[in-house]
PDB file of C-alpha atoms in Angstrom:
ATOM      1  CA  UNK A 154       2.366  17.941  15.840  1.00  0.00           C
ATOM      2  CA  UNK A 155      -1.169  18.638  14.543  1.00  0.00           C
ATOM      3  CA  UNK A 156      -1.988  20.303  11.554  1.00  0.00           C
ATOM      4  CA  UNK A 157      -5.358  21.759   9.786  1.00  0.00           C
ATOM      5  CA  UNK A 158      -5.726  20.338   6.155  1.00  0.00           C
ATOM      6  CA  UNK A 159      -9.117  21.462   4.882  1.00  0.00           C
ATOM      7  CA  UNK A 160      -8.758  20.124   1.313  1.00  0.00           C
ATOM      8  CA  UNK A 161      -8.302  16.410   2.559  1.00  0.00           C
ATOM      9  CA  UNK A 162     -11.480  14.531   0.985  1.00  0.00           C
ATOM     10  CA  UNK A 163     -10.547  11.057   0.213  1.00  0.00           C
ATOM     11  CA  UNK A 164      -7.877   7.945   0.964  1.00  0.00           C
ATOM     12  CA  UNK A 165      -5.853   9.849  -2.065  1.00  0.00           C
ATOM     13  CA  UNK A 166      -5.891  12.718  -0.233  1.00  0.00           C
ATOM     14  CA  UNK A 167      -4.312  10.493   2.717  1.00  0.00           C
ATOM     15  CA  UNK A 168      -1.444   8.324   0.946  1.00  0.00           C
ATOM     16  CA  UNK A 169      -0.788  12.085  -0.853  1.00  0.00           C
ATOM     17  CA  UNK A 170      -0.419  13.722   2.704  1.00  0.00           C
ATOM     18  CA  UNK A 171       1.553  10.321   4.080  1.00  0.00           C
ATOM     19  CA  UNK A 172       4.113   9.533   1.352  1.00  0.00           C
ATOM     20  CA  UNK A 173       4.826  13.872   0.994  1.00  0.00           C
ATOM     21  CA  UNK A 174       5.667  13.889   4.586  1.00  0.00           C
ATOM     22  CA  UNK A 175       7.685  10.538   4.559  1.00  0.00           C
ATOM     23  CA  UNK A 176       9.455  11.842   1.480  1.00  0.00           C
ATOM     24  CA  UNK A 177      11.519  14.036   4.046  1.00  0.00           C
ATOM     25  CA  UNK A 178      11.615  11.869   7.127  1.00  0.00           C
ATOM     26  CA  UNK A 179      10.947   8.110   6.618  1.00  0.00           C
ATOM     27  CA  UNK A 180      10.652   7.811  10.176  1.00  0.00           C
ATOM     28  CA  UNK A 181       7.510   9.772  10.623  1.00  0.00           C
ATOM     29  CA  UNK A 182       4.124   8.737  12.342  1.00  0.00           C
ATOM     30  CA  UNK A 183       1.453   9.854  10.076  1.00  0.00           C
ATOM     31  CA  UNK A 184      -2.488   9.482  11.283  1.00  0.00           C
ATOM     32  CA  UNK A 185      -5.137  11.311   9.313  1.00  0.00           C
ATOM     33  CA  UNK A 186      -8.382  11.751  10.640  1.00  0.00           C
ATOM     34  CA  UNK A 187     -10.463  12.445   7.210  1.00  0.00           C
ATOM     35  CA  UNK A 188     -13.963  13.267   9.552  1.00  0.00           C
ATOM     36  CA  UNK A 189     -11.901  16.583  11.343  1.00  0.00           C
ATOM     37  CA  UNK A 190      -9.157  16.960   8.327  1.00  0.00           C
ATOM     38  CA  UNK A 191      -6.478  16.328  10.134  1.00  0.00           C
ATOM     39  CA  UNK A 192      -2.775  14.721  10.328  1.00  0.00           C
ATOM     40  CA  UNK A 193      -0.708  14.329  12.734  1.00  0.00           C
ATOM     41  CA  UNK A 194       2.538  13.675  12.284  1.00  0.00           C
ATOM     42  CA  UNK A 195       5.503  12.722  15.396  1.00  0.00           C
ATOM     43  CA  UNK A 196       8.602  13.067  13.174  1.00  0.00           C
ATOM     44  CA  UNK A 197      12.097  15.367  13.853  1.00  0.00           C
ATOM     45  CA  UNK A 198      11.225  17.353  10.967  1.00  0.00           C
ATOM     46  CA  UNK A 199      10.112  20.926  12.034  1.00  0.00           C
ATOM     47  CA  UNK A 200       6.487  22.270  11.782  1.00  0.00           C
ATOM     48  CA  UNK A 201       7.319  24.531   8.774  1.00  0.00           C
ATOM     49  CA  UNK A 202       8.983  21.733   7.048  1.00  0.00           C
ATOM     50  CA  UNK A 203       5.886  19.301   7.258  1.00  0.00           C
ATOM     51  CA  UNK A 204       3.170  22.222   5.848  1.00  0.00           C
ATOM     52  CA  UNK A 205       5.800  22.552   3.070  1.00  0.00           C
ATOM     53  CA  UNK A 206       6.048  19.253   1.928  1.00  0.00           C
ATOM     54  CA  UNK A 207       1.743  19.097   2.271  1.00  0.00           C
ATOM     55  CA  UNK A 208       1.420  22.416   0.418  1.00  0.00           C
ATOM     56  CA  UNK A 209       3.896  20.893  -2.353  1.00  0.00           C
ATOM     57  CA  UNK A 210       1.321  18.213  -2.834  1.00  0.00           C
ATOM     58  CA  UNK A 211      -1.559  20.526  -3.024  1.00  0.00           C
ATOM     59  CA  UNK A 212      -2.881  20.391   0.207  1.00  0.00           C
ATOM     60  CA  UNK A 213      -2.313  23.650   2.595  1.00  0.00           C
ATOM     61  CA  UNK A 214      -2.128  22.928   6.373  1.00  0.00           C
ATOM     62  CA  UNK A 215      -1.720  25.042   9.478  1.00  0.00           C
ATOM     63  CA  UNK A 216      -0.479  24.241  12.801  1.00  0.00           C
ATOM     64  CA  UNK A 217      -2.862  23.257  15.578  1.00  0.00           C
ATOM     65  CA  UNK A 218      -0.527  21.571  18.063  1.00  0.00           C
ATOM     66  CA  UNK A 219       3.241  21.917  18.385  1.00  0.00           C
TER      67      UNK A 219
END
């Protein structure tokens, strides 16, 4: 999956992002690519559940890829 995350800015911003989504699956591949702002993320978890746990940590994503 591939999500949008216009707020990420910084290496914060990525261990934020990382450890959120790892907080519900600790199995999950997180990349970030800080130049385009996004993360994606190969984990069991669905799409809605990954933008959640994001958006908990301040940063708001959207769905790219599937």
């Amino acid at each position: 999956m591939q999500f949008q995350v216009d707020k990420l800015s910084c290496q914060h911003c990525v261990r934020a992002v990382t450890e959120a989504i790892k907080a519900s699956d600790t199995q999950a591949a997180v990349s970030v690519d800080l130049a385009l702002k996004q993360v994606t993320v190969s984990s069991t978890l669905p799409a809605e559940r990954v933008i959640d746990a994001m958006a908990e940590e301040g940063y708001p994503a959207r769905l790219l890829v599937r």
